XYZ file of C-alpha atoms in Angstrom:
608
model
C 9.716 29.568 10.215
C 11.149 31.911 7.236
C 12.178 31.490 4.136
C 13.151 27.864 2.273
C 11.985 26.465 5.776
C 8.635 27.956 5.698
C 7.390 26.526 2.415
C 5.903 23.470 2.069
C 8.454 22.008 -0.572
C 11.294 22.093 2.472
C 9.075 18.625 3.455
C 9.623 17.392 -0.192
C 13.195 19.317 -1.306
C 15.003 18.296 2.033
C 14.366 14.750 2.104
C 14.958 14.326 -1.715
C 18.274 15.994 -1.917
C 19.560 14.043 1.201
C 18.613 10.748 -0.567
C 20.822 12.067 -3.629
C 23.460 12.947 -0.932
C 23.160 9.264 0.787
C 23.316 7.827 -2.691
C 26.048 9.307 -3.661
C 28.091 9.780 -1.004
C 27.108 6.535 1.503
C 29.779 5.086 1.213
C 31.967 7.768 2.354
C 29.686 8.391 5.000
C 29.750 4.710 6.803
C 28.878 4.868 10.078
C 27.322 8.349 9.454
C 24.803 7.646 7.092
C 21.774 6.686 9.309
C 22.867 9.933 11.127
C 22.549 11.818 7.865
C 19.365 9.984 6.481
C 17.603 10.601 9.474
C 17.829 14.614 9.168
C 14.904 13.849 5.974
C 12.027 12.583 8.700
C 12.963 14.360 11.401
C 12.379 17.881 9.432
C 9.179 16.423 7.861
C 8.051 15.656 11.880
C 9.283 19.128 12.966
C 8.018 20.754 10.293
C 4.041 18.985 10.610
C 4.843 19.799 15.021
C 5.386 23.430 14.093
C 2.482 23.614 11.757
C 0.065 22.115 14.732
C 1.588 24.623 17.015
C 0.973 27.009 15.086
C -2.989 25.858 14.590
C -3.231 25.984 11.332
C -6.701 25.564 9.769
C -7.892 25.227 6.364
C -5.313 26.199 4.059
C -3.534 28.892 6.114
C -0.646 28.517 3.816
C -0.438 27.677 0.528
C 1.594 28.507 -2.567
C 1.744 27.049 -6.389
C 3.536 26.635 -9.470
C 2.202 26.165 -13.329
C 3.586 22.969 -14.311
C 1.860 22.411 -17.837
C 0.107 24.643 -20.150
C -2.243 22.901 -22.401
C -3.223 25.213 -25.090
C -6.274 27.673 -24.660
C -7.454 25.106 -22.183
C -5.771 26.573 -19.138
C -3.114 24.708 -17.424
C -2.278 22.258 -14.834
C -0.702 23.553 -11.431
C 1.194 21.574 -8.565
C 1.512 23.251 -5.329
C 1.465 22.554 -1.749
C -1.174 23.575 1.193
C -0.854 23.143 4.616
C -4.155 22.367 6.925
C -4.476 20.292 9.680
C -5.177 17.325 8.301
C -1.760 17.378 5.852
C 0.322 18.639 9.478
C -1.187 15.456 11.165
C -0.242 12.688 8.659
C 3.082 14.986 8.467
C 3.739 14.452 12.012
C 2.744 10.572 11.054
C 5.255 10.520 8.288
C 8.022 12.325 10.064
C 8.023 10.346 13.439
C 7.477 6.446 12.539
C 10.294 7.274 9.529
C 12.805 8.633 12.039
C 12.038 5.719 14.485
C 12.626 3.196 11.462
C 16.024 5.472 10.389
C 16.757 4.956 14.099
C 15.669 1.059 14.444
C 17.501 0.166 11.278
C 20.891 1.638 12.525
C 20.583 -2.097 14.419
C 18.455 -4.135 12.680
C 20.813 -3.408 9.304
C 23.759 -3.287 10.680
C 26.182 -5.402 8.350
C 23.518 -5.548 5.688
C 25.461 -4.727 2.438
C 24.066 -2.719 -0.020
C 22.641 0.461 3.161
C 23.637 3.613 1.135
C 20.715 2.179 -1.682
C 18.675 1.569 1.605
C 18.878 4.640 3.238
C 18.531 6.670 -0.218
C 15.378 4.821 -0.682
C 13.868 5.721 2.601
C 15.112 9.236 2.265
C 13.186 9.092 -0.970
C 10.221 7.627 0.143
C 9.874 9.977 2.724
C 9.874 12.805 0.198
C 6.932 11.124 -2.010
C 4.555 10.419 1.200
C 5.308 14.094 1.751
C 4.622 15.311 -1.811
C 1.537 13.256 -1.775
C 0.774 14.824 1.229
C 1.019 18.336 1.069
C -0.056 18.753 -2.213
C -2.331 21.203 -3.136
C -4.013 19.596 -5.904
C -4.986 15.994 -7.863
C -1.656 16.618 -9.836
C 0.338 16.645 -6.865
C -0.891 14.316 -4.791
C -0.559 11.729 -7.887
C 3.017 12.618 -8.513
C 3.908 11.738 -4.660
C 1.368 8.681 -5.135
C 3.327 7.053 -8.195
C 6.719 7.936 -6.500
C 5.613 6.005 -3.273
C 4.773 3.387 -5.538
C 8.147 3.217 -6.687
C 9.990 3.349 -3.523
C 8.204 0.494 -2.041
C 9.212 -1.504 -5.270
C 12.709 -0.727 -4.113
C 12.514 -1.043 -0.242
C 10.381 -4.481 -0.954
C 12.819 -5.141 -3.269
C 16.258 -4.311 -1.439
C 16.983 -8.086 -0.834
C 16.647 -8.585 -4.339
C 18.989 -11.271 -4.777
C 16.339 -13.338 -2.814
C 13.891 -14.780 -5.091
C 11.139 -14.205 -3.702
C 12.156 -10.957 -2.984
C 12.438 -9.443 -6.400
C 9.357 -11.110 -6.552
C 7.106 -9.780 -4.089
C 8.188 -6.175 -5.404
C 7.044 -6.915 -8.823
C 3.638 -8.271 -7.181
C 3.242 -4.963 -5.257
C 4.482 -2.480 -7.970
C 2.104 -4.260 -10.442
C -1.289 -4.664 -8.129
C -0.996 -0.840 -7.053
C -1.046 -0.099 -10.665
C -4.096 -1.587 -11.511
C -5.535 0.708 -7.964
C -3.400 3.438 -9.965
C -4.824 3.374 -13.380
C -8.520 4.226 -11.596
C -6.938 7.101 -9.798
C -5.872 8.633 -13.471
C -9.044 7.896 -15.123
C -10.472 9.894 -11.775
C -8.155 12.740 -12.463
C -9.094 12.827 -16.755
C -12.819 12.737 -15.451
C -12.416 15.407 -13.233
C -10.004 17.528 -15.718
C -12.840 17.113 -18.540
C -15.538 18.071 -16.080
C -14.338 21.158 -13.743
C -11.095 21.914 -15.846
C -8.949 22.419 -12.922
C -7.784 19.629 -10.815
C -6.763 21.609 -7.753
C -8.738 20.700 -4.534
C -10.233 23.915 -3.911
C -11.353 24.048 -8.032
C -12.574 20.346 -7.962
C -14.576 20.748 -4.684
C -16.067 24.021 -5.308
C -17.730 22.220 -8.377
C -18.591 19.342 -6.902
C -22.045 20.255 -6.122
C -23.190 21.188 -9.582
C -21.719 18.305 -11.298
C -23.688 15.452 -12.096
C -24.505 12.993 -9.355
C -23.637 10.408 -11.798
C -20.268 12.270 -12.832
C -19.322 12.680 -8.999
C -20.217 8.790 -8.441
C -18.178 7.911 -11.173
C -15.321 10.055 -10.048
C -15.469 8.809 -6.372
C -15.671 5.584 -7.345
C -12.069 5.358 -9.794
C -10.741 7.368 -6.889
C -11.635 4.626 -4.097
C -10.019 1.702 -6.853
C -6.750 3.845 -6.383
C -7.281 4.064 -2.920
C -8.000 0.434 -2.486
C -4.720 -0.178 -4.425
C -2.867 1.458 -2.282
C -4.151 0.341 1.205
C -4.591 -3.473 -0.297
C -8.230 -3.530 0.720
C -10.453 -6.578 -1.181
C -9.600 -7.542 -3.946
C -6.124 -5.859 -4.666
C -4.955 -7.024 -1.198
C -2.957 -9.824 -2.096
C 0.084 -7.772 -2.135
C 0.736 -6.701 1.152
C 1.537 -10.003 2.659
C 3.982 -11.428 0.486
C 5.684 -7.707 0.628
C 6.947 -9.142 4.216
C 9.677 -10.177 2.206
C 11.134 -7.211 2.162
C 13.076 -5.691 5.762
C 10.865 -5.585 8.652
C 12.119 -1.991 8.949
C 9.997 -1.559 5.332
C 6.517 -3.073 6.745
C 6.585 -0.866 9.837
C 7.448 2.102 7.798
C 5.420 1.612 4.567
C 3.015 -1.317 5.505
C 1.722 0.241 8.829
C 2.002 3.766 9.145
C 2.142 5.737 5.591
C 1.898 4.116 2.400
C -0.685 1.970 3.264
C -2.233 4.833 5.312
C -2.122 7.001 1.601
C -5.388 5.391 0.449
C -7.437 6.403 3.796
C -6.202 9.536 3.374
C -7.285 9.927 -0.293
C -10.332 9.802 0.245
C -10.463 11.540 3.275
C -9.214 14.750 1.802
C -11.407 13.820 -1.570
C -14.272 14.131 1.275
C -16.246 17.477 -0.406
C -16.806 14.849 -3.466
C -17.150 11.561 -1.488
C -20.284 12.918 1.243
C -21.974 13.601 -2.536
C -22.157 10.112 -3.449
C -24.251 7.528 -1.351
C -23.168 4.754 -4.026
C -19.663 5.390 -3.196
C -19.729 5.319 0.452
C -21.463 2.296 0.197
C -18.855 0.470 -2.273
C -16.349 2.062 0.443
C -17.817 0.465 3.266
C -18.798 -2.676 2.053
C -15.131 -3.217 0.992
C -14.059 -2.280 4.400
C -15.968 -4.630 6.155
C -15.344 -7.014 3.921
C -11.787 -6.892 4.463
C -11.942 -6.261 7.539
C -13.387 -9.283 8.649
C -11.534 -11.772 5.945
C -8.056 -10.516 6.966
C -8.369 -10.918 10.002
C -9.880 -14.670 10.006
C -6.323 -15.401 7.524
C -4.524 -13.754 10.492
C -5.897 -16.686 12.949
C -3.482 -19.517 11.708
C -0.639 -17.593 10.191
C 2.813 -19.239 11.703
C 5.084 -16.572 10.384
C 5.012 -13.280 12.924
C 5.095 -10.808 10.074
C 2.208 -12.906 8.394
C 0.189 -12.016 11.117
C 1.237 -8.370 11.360
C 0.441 -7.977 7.492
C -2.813 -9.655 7.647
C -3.589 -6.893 11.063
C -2.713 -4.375 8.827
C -5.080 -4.907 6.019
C -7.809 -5.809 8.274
C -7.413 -2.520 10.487
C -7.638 -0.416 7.466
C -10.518 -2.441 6.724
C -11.790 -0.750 9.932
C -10.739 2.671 8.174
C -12.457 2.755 5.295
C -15.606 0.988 7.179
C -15.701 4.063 8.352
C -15.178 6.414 5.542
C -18.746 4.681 4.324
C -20.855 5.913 6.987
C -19.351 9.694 6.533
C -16.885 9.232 9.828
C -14.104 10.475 8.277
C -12.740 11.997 11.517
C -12.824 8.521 13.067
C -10.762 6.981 10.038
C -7.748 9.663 10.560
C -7.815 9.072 14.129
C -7.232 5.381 14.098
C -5.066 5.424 10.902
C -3.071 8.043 13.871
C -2.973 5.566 16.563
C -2.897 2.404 14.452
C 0.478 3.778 12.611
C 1.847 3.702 16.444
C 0.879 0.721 17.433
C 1.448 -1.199 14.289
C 4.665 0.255 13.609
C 5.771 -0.834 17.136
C 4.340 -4.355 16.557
C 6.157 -4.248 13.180
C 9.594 -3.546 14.732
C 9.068 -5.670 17.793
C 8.767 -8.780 15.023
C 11.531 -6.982 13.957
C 13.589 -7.820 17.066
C 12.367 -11.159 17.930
C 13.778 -11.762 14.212
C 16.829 -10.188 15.036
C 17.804 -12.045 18.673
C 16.080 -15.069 17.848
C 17.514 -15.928 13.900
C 13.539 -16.688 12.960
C 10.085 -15.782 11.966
C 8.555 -18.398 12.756
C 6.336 -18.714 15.852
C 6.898 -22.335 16.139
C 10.260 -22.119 16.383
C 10.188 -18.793 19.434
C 8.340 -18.842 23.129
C 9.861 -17.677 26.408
C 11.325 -14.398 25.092
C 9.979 -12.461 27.185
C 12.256 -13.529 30.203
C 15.529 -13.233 27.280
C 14.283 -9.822 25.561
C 12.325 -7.880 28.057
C 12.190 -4.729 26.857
C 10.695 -5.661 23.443
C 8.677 -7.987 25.081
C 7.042 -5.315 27.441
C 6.683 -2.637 24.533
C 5.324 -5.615 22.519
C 2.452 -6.383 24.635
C 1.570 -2.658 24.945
C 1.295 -2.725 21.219
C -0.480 -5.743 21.520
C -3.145 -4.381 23.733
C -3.561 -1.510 21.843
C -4.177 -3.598 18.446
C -6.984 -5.365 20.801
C -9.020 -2.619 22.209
C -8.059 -2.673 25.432
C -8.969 0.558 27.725
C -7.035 2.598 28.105
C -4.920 2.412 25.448
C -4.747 4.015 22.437
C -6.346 1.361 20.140
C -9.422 1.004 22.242
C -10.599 4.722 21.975
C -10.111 4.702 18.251
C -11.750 1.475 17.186
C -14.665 2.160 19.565
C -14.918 5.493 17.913
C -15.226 3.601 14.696
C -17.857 1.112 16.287
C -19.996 3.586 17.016
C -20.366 5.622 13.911
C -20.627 2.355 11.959
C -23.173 1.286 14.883
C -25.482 4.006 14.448
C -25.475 4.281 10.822
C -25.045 0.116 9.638
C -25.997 -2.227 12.384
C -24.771 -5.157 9.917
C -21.917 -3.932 9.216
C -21.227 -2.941 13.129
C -22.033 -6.678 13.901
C -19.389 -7.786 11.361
C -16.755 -5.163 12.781
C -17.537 -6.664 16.174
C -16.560 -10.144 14.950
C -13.302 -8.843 13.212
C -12.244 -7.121 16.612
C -12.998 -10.668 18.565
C -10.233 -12.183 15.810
C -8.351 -9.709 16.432
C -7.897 -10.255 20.091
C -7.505 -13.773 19.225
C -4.601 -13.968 16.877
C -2.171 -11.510 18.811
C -2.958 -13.664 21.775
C -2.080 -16.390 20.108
C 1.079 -14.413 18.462
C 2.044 -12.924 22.202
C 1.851 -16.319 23.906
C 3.802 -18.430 21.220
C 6.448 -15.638 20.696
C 7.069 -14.356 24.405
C 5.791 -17.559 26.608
C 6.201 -20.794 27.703
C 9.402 -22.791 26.819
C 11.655 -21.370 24.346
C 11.509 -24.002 21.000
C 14.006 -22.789 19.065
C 17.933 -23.794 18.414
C 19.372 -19.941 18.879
C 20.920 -17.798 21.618
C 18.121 -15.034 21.678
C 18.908 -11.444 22.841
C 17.986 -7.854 23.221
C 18.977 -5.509 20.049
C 21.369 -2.198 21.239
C 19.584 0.871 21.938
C 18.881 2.204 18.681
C 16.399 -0.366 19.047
C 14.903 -0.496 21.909
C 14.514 3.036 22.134
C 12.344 3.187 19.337
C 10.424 0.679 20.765
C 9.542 2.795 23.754
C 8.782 5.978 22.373
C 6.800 4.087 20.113
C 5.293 2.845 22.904
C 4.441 5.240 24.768
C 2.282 6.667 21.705
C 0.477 3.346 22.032
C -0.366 3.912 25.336
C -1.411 7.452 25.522
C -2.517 8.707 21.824
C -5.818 7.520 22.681
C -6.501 10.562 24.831
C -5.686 12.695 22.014
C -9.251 12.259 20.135
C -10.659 15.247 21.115
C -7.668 17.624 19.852
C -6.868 15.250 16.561
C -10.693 15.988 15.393
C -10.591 19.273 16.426
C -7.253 19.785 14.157
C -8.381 17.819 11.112
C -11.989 20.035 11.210
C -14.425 16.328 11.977
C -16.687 16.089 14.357
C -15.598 14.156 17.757
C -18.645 12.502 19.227
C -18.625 11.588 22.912
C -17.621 7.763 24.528
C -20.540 5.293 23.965
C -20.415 3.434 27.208
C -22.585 0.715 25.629
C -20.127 0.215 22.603
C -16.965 0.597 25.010
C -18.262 -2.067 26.936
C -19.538 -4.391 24.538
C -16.140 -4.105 22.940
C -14.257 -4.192 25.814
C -15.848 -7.960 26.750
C -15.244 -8.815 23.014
C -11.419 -8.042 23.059
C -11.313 -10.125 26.681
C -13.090 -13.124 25.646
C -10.731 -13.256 22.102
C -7.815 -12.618 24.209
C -8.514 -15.404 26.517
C -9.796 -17.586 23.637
C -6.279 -17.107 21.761
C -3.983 -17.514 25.045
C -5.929 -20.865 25.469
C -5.388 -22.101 22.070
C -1.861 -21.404 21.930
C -1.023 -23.436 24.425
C -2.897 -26.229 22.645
C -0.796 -28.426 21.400
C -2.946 -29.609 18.301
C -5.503 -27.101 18.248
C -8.865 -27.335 15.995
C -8.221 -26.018 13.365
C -4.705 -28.282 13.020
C -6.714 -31.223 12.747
C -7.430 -33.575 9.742
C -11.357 -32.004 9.238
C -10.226 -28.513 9.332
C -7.226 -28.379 7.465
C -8.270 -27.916 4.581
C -9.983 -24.650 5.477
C -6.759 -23.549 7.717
C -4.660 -24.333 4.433
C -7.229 -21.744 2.600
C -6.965 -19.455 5.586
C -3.217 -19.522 5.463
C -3.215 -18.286 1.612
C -5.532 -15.114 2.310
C -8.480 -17.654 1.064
C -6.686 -18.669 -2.325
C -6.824 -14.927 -3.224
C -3.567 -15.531 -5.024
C -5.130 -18.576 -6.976
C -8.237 -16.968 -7.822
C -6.154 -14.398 -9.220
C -4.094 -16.856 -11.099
C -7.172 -18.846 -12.575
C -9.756 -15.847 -13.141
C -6.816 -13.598 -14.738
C -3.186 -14.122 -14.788
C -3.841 -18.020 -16.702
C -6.954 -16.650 -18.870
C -4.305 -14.097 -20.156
C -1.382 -16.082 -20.511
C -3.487 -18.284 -22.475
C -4.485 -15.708 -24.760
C -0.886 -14.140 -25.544
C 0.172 -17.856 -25.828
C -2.088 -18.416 -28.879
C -1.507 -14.789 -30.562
C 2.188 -15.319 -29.554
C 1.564 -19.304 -31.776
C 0.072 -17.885 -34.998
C -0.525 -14.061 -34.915
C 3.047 -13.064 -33.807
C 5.009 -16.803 -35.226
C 2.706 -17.380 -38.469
C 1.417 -14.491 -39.585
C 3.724 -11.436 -38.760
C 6.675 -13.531 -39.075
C 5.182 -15.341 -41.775
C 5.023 -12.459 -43.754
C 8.570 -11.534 -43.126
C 10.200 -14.492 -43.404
C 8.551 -15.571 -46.431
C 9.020 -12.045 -48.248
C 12.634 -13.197 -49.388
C 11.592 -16.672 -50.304
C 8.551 -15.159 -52.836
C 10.690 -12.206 -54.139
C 12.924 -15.044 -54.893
C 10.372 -16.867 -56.832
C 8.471 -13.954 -58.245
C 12.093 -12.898 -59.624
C 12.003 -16.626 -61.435
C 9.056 -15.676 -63.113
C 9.591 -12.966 -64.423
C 13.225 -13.865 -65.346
C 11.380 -16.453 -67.343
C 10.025 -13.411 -69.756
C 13.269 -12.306 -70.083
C 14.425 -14.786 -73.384
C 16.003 -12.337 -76.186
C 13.396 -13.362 -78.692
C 11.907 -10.195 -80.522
C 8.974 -12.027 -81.583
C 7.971 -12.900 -78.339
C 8.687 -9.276 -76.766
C 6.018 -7.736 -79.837
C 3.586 -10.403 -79.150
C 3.756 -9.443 -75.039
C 3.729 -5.832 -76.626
C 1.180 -5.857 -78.331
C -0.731 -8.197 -75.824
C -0.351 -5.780 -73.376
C -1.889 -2.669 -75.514
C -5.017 -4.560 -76.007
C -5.389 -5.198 -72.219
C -4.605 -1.380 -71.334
C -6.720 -0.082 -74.176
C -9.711 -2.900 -72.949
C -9.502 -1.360 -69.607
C -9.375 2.253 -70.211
C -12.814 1.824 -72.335
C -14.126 -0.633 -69.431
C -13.478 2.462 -66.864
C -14.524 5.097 -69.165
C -17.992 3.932 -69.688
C -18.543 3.267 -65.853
C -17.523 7.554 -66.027
């Protein structure tokens, strides 16, 4: 690579001019513009490829401009960097965002409104890379707000939809809240080291304060939680399923929601400093881990269950960041981005031949859509553990570390992988078998895609063998198969599998009875996360405005502006009163009004 094409703002420049182009022009281009849009990912994948090939390590290449000069302070630089762990998640980026540019040339076909679609993507692909490749804190939270905003939009596109426009607002505001600790993080860290550029902010690290770099790690992991909806800002993620199921597998299983997993794994210099934070980190993983999954038992709507996986599995991520296995995060945010994303747009094509989403309403598709149900149960394997595919090296990797280092927590991440193999059991069996319950004429999509689908696939199947070379890339340590844990987990997916299968083919199954419907009801909602919210915050503040909104804002302020005619008015009465053309009266006020002036002058003088 030379030139333009060697730096790393090609990944960021590329992608956002062609989303200008697409906007602009999409409409001239027609047919042509998934053909366009799809140049943006698959220079961001070629470009990540190259980097690997050439085996880059630590920041082989690197370059940096001064963005803002603040006085005799110094300055604030963005720039871009290219290790191994920025050309992994590039690869990441570039591939599942070409397969969705691919997938959607189907799935959208007819859709009105593409060229703001495609633009979007093409966007969003330029902020995951900016966030990416970014040198610095600056950087990375210029492509982190700007992924925030394309999300809004791709959530968003049906926006006509109610609860559409809705479930963008949702996500754009509950990111935020993950996105005002990430700036406080950046003003700490600015105030303490002076320089927010990773090598700068790392190199200090060790002589700041331990409480400085707990306090630092900690706003960081609120932004990362944000963004990768782990407890308590996850309430976003499922009601984002709203938006195109080309969206979730792009930005809801493979990057965006990846972003937060990767924060902290390149924030790891400050993290490993600060035993508070890794245990904050992974007591919110398992704890999400294990909840999101349980909600993911009874969910009736495929993509339901797909968002509540996703949570859950980064759950697994960040249960791992806690016990210092970074390497074992990256890895299965690698493999999980290939086997969610093919889940993702397998839901996507049982929603496209069948005309639903609900599960109730599928079975028997299998026989009618073959292909995506073949790819669907690799994907679905994969998401369980099985050997050998690519899920089962990567969570067992992740069992391990947390094994050795929190036996608890281990236990807990066993019980979230049984649930696991239960609910996309359940899913498989009541989407692609038995009688078919629906009223439609199901059917394969066209190639565009089913061949995502298999290449998507076939990452599923075989990424798992990749461990080795992935750690050795990203610079973590790759510890060796624990027979004990493969095993254990191994018998763990089986028995959930088996346990799921069964209960789908119940016809009333426990938890759909009377006693237990009440706590299926709460499992359904995420366990009344979005009520809690509403009681503990949104109607506590609401209530609040309401009363300053009553007599601050209505009585007082407006009050005082309304009734400044009205006195002015009767102050000019008074006075007008004075005004009655006797000279008598005007020497008596006169002469009044000496005595007062000359009464108060002496009063002040002899306080002086």
């Amino acid at each position: 690579m030379s030139g333009f094409l060697d730096s790393g703002w090609s990944v960021v420049m590329l992608p956002l001019a062609l989303a200008v182009v697409v906007a602009v022009s999409g409409r001239l281009l027609g047919r042509l513009t998934p053909a366009v849009a799809i140049v943006a990912p698959v220079w961001v994948l070629a470009y990540g490829a190259l980097s690997l090939v050439e085996g880059v390590h630590g920041s082989a290449r690197a370059d940096s401009v001064e963005w803002l000069t603040i006085g005799g302070a110094g300055g604030l630089t963005v720039g871009w960097a290219v290790d191994g762990l920025t050309a992994v998640m590039l690869v990441v980026v570039g591939l599942v965002a070409a397969l969705v540019v691919m997938f959607s040339a189907g799935y959208m076909h007819g859709e009105n409104g593409l060229p703001r679609y495609y633009a979007a993507l093409c966007l969003f692909t330029a902020a995951m890379s900016m966030l990416v490749v970014a040198d610095g804190l600056v950087g990375l939270f210029i492509g982190w707000e700007l992924v925030g905003t394309c999300s809004y939009l791709l959530i968003g596109f049906w926006f006509t939809r109610p609860a559409a426009a809705k479930a963008a607002v949702k996500a754009f505001l509950t990111t935020r809240v993950g996105d005002v600790g990430l700036l406080l993080a950046l003003a700490l860290l600015w105030r303490e080291v002076g320089d927010l550029s990773y090598s700068a902010v790392f190199a200090a690290a060790p002589s700041l304060a331990p409480g400085i770099v707990t306090a630092a790690s900690l706003l960081l992991l609120v932004g990362a939680v944000g963004k990768s909806a782990q407890f308590p800002l996850q309430i976003w993620l499922p009601d984002a399923m709203e938006g195109p199921t080309t969206v979730s597998a792009l930005i809801h299983a493979a990057t965006m929601v990846a972003a937060g997993v990767f924060l902290v794994a390149r924030a790891w210099p400050l993290f490993s400093l600060s035993s508070e934070a890794l245990a904050v980190t992974l007591a919110i993983g398992g704890v999400t881990a294990v909840g999101a999954a349980a909600a993911a038992l009874v969910q009736s709507d495929i993509k339901k269950v797909l968002a509540y996986s996703t949570i859950s599995q980064l759950g697994f991520m960040f249960a791992a960041l806690g016990v210092g296995a970074w390497g074992a995060a990256i890895f299965h945010l690698v493999t999980h981005a290939a086997f969610k994303a093919l889940l993702f747009l397998g839901s996507g094509s049982v929603i496209h031949g069948s005309g639903t989403q609900e599960l109730e309403e599928m079975g028997g598709l299998f026989r009618k859509m073959p292909v995506t149900g073949t790819t669907w149960l690799i994907g679905a394997g994969a998401l369980a553990g099985l050997p050998p595919l690519a899920g089962f090296f990567s969570k067992d990797e992740i069992l391990h570390d947390v094994a050795g280092a929190e036996p608890m927590w281990a236990a807990i991440l066993f019980g979230a992988s049984l649930m696991t193999a239960f609910y996309i059991a359940r899913t498989t069996r009541l989407a692609f078998f038995d009688v078919y319950r629906g009223s439609g004429h199901p059917h394969e999509g066209g190639w565009s895609m089913r061949i995502p689908l298999i290449i998507l696939a076939a990452f599923a199947g075989g990424l798992g063998f990749a461990a080795a070379s992935v750690a050795d890339v990203v610079g973590a340590h790759q510890g060796s198969l624990d027979l004990r844990i493969a095993l254990a987990s191994t018998l763990f997916a089986v028995a959930g599998l088996l346990a799921g299968w069964k209960v789908a083919g119940i016809d009333h199954p426990a938890f759909a009875r009377p006693s237990f419907e009440r706590l299926a009801s709460l499992m359904r909602t995420g366990w009344g996360a979005d009520t809690l919210v509403e009681r503990a915050v949104l109607s506590p503040v609401i209530g609040v405005s309401r009363v300053l909104y009553d007599f601050v804002d209505r009585r007082v302020v407006d009050g005082i502006a309304e009734g400044a005619a009205p006195g002015a008015r009767g102050l000019g009465r008074v006075f007008t009163s004075l005004q009655s053309g006797d000279a008598q009266w005007y020497a008596t006020m006169l002469g009044a009004g000496a005595v007062a002036l000359l009464a108060l002058v002496s009063y002040v003088g002899r306080g002086l």
